[in-house]
């Protein structure tokens, strides 16, 4: 034990007198007597290679904030990068609610002591269900790529078929995550991913290729709308139809913030929908704001039974009008059945579902509609201005929501060069697509949401013009 | 019906009153086959008392009913006269509906009077009824006819057998272990636990209770009296058990028994080689395999499967040896039989030492659900092949098939 | 009082404060608040969204024109139409009906390590320099965050003895899944994936130690505890073969028992050419005292939201740290955070990597908090954290064992480290009140519902508290007093406890059919209205 007592505000019983009194009651002279449970050969005798403690709160705050201050944020600069993590305005009351100590600190408390958490969760499920047009929404986990992979596995279990057809231009990052979940093909339980083409002109799926590639050996067809490259998929209903013709499930990947103006996947007839709620009130947190959801049809219990995420149901207590919320079909999860459960669940997105509940409630249907129209309008304005810059071309269909592809080939500059130079203008440029989609040349994915206004867009255009000259 | 129950129904005609059928066998422990003719009966009785059986059953039944008292207002007890249930129910505060009469009712007093037995010297206090298997079976039949939702009995394997004869798996049955060596897998761990499960099942939270099939063992009484245990599988009862309630993010119940059985079966079938002979011992787990193969399993016997088709029904040891002669590449698939945790030696003696040796220890697959293994509460799986050397070889650890792609290492002992 | 026995002490403490005891005469807030889906009036707005400027509209036309035919939403989503204050008030009321950990003593949730999440950390991550970073912005503009992540990785390497780290996983079980994938890749590279397809775990390990290898494509072999509560070594040996991939096990396990032979298990695996991973959700009691690497493990993980103080957030977001040897480092998910000179980088040039488990970079809010926490503790403080956790736990154990109906299975004569699994089997047998009923009653005293056990329940009627270093001696006394109170009530009037809770916003949930029956379950209000209220 140390010579000088280590007393810390986070450790009440580190006060020597308290320690003594406790040891006394146990009839021990030191905690070492308890650590005797660890044999000597397994005991760590060295000193941890960690800098000495910064004890004073003032000093600690200064140190860590000092590190963070080296960052440049999307408040410092204008940020036009999206690609799955988007900068939307977070209403103040969202942050107010999720900063409440009760919500921040809660964990797996029961349905009585943490009732508010459960009721909020149920409201989240209900409101997201309305946006998506489903009566069944599960508890979110990790991010879109992860739930896409889980949706593929879910489809495999439901249909008994081991292949899923995905568009070859789905988000490469999400594809990587899905692959990890789907297992190498050599493994017996592997869910095999096969690809169908996309239209290089529009950015939408190639329906003919879908029809060619799909047969009765596929568990599901997956598509994203808006796609990774920003395009709103025009053929959603047709994709669903084709899938169902082959007895395959239709899995729609969506960004729920678009659903104030775009037709929801439930209305298209998709059996399962997945996506990310990050735009619904989460700060980006360098990607930490992401959270993946799964929603599905409730007309056939098999979907709920094969869903790998936690499900919550509302029910009345004996008092009419008094509601409780509790886990449904708990034996289906890994908590209920360990390795015999569906996939696994774990601590993942609780606070984000609360944020999203507040967001959806405060936005309301008109808020989503306004936001949708504003995103479309402003992103198209940005596309227009950028497209007018010499050497800069806007690619793919004009049917996009907030993201679009900007081709810099004509400028003779790489996206990397452009983005580097844009930093000098205090701008984060769009995501470099040149490695992921070489067929698009030196293209970048630009994202313009309701967060930025006309002036910001004009600032961007001016800057791009200057750095590409 | 009790006064308060009648009142309940009056106040709320929609209120559901559940019925508990109660059977107490005061002479638990010797299969209920007792007569008092001549000195034989007295001798048997002395043995019964030595085993501590007779006095315990009524008291233990009462302990279980005490626990049920908390749902007294919602449960009607239906039972037989005097010490077969009525007395115990009243002592616990119930107003039971009493059915039936005994067939043949000698009493201790009569025994003393008619046969000159010094009942005091036998250490018996009070008046006991000596019931017969016929009484138990009749009681069970009457209770079923009266529409009971659950039968609670206090007694031993003999009583379980009698009830099984009368009821089969038609009505859920839970046993209060009553001071005898328990071999059947139909008992709660304690009288209080039996009462708790019954209260949950009948009123408090039926969703928290599941039904599983429990083996009823038929003990050879001659052997038993000679301190040898030789048990055959007699049949099955449907037994309720409480699963963990699902009320928190970190909670959840154990995997549904039915689904678990199916998963085990799928796993075994998946690993089956078409050219090998499979000897399947009795049990619900092995039965699920046969059902999934589209074959009908002998309820209590050993069947053989080859290439997914039936190669032998209810095969004897001899028959197994003959089959093995023709098909030396073979596997034995066994599960846990009875409450003691036996995988060999209770109810599947046809899979004898010679049969096991012919197949080879490596050819044995033990299957069970994890729930079943956990019900053993850490006690090992047991083997009793009759060949001590083979038993010793079998001791160690079995890689039990417990689910899809799942094995559980479990200790095997003597 | 010094000469009090634990029994006397707990009896004295088990009274309400006004009677000189430590129990709170608590009443949880009850709002009887309608669901938000039932509130508001058509036309109300909660927040107004910027609309496209006239110039913009003039330049591009109508937004609707850009939506392909048939892809416009026809019917508006049925979301609430409410004003801002009303929405805020509604959710603040819900927060009042959430005890969380900050308000209610959460010694209750064992294995969760419910330690104080310093509010200073929250100020740090809410600032725009943390909250408003885009994952793909230039590395140069994220040097502060990258430094924090890299250095935290170094600290975790030191604490575990490992060579490499990733902070990409989105939670503890995600890190455990990462291990299954790393092991999978390792054997794939060796050409042994055909041969090796069995992962070993123990029944007391977290469910994710069994579930994630299954998801990764392996079979799972579960080892049961021996009579002392250790995973049976002989059984373990019998489970290992040339088909073994490795083990994924917790030590100390949820029982709180440290396995003194843990290195023997690792040896057995290495001899068979297999790997060894330890799940370190229960690391709080061994920080600075024992390291995974020293026991021979090839990899381990930590939950930053348990051991390292990041808040639990109503179950997320969370951060999982995964650490491994140099040999396995090449398989770590991309990108890795590296340091060259004074500069920090994201390294994607990892041809052997398993790919990704998480999108973007990970939940680095948790890393910022963990960094701050480790920096305020330093090496000395980390050891103090472990020591006090262990002392707290043994102090509480002494008091709990004095409560009638409580027992502690396994390893008689051995002490537990930072948590204990108890059994209320005796209480249940004596009174009919078991762990679930007690759990529902104790919240009436303003402490969190106690955590019982993962499933299946090997220990009957289990409960597992964890009094980590955050809790004071008074807090420990209070917790024990609540258990004693529950026990007393059970012996005096079991029905009262069985009818709990009594001081909560809602009464006991009795009708539980909705949890399992497709006709009754309602995951959304829409479903509830249709199925139960029979409205359209």
Coordinates of N, CA and C in Angstrom, one line a residue, chain A residues 119-137 256 259 264 277 280 295 353-365 368, chain C residues 35-39 73 76-82 87 90-91 94 523-527:
Chain A
X119 N -41.1 4.0 -20.6 CA -42.1 4.7 -21.3 C -41.6 5.5 -22.4
X120 N -40.4 6.2 -22.2 CA -39.8 6.9 -23.3 C -39.4 6.0 -24.4
X121 N -38.9 4.9 -24.1 CA -38.5 3.9 -25.1 C -39.7 3.5 -25.9
X122 N -40.8 3.2 -25.3 CA -42.0 2.8 -26.0 C -42.5 3.9 -26.9
X123 N -42.3 5.2 -26.4 CA -42.7 6.3 -27.3 C -41.8 6.4 -28.5
X124 N -40.5 6.2 -28.3 CA -39.6 6.2 -29.4 C -40.0 5.2 -30.4
X125 N -40.3 3.9 -30.0 CA -40.7 2.9 -30.9 C -41.9 3.3 -31.6
X126 N -42.9 3.8 -30.9 CA -44.1 4.2 -31.5 C -43.9 5.3 -32.6
X127 N -43.2 6.3 -32.2 CA -43.0 7.4 -33.2 C -42.2 7.0 -34.4
X128 N -41.1 6.3 -34.1 CA -40.3 5.8 -35.3 C -41.1 4.9 -36.1
X129 N -42.0 4.1 -35.5 CA -42.9 3.3 -36.3 C -43.8 4.1 -37.2
X130 N -44.2 5.2 -36.7 CA -45.1 6.1 -37.5 C -44.3 6.7 -38.7
X131 N -43.1 7.1 -38.4 CA -42.2 7.6 -39.5 C -42.0 6.5 -40.6
X132 N -41.7 5.3 -40.1 CA -41.4 4.2 -41.0 C -42.6 3.5 -41.6
X133 N -43.7 3.7 -40.9 CA -45.0 3.0 -41.2 C -44.9 1.5 -40.9
X134 N -44.5 1.2 -39.7 CA -44.5 -0.2 -39.2 C -45.1 -0.2 -37.8
X135 N -45.7 -1.3 -37.4 CA -46.3 -1.5 -36.1 C -45.3 -2.1 -35.1
X136 N -44.2 -2.5 -35.7 CA -43.2 -3.2 -34.8 C -41.8 -2.6 -35.0
X137 N -41.2 -2.1 -33.9 CA -39.9 -1.5 -34.0 C -39.1 -2.1 -32.8
X256 N -34.3 7.8 -41.6 CA -35.6 8.2 -41.2 C -35.9 9.7 -41.3
X259 N -38.2 10.9 -44.1 CA -39.5 10.3 -44.2 C -40.6 11.3 -43.9
X264 N -42.6 6.1 -46.9 CA -41.9 5.2 -45.9 C -41.8 3.8 -46.4
X277 N -30.6 6.2 -36.8 CA -31.4 7.3 -36.2 C -30.5 8.5 -35.9
X280 N -31.8 12.0 -36.1 CA -32.9 12.4 -35.3 C -32.5 12.9 -33.9
X295 N -37.1 -2.4 -38.0 CA -38.5 -2.4 -37.9 C -39.0 -3.5 -38.9
X353 N -32.0 6.7 -28.1 CA -33.4 6.5 -28.4 C -34.2 7.6 -27.7
X354 N -33.8 8.0 -26.5 CA -34.4 9.1 -25.8 C -34.3 10.4 -26.6
X355 N -33.1 10.6 -27.0 CA -32.9 11.9 -27.8 C -33.9 11.9 -29.0
X356 N -33.9 10.7 -29.7 CA -34.7 10.6 -30.9 C -36.2 10.8 -30.6
X357 N -36.6 10.3 -29.4 CA -38.0 10.4 -29.0 C -38.4 11.9 -28.9
X358 N -37.5 12.6 -28.2 CA -37.8 14.1 -28.0 C -37.8 14.8 -29.4
X359 N -36.8 14.4 -30.2 CA -36.7 15.0 -31.5 C -37.9 14.8 -32.3
X360 N -38.4 13.6 -32.4 CA -39.6 13.3 -33.2 C -40.8 14.0 -32.7
X361 N -40.9 14.1 -31.4 CA -42.1 14.7 -30.8 C -42.0 16.2 -31.0
X362 N -40.9 16.8 -30.9 CA -40.8 18.3 -31.0 C -40.8 18.7 -32.5
X363 N -40.4 17.9 -33.4 CA -40.5 18.2 -34.8 C -41.9 18.1 -35.3
X364 N -42.6 17.0 -35.0 CA -43.9 16.8 -35.5 C -43.9 16.6 -37.0
X365 N -45.1 16.2 -37.5 CA -45.2 15.9 -39.0 C -44.8 17.1 -39.8
X368 N -40.9 17.6 -40.0 CA -40.2 16.7 -40.9 C -40.4 17.1 -42.3
Chain C
X35 N -49.4 9.1 -22.8 CA -48.4 9.0 -23.8 C -48.4 10.2 -24.7
X36 N -47.2 10.6 -25.2 CA -47.1 11.8 -26.0 C -47.9 11.7 -27.3
X37 N -48.1 10.4 -27.7 CA -48.9 10.2 -28.9 C -50.3 10.6 -28.8
X38 N -50.7 10.8 -27.5 CA -52.1 11.2 -27.2 C -52.2 12.6 -26.8
X39 N -51.1 13.4 -27.0 CA -51.2 14.8 -26.5 C -51.0 15.7 -27.7
X73 N -44.2 11.1 -49.9 CA -45.0 10.6 -48.8 C -46.5 11.1 -49.0
X76 N -49.2 12.2 -44.0 CA -48.2 12.7 -43.0 C -48.1 11.7 -41.9
X77 N -46.9 11.5 -41.4 CA -46.7 10.6 -40.3 C -47.5 11.0 -39.1
X78 N -48.1 10.1 -38.4 CA -48.9 10.4 -37.2 C -48.0 10.7 -36.0
X79 N -47.3 11.8 -36.0 CA -46.5 12.2 -34.9 C -47.2 13.3 -34.1
X80 N -46.8 13.5 -32.9 CA -47.5 14.5 -32.0 C -47.3 15.9 -32.6
X81 N -48.3 16.7 -32.4 CA -48.2 18.1 -32.8 C -48.3 18.9 -31.5
X82 N -47.1 19.2 -30.9 CA -47.1 19.8 -29.6 C -46.1 21.0 -29.6
X87 N -43.6 19.5 -24.8 CA -42.8 18.3 -25.0 C -41.7 18.2 -23.9
X90 N -43.1 17.0 -20.6 CA -43.5 15.5 -20.7 C -42.2 14.7 -20.4
X91 N -41.1 15.0 -21.1 CA -40.0 14.1 -20.9 C -39.3 14.4 -19.6
X94 N -41.0 12.1 -17.3 CA -40.4 10.8 -17.4 C -39.1 10.7 -16.8
X523 N -45.7 -3.5 -29.7 CA -44.4 -2.8 -29.7 C -44.5 -1.3 -29.9
X524 N -45.7 -0.9 -30.5 CA -45.9 0.5 -30.8 C -47.3 0.9 -30.3
X525 N -47.6 2.1 -30.2 CA -48.9 2.6 -29.8 C -49.9 2.2 -30.9
X526 N -49.4 2.3 -32.1 CA -50.3 1.9 -33.2 C -50.8 0.5 -33.1
X527 N -49.9 -0.4 -32.7 CA -50.2 -1.8 -32.5 C -51.2 -2.0 -31.3

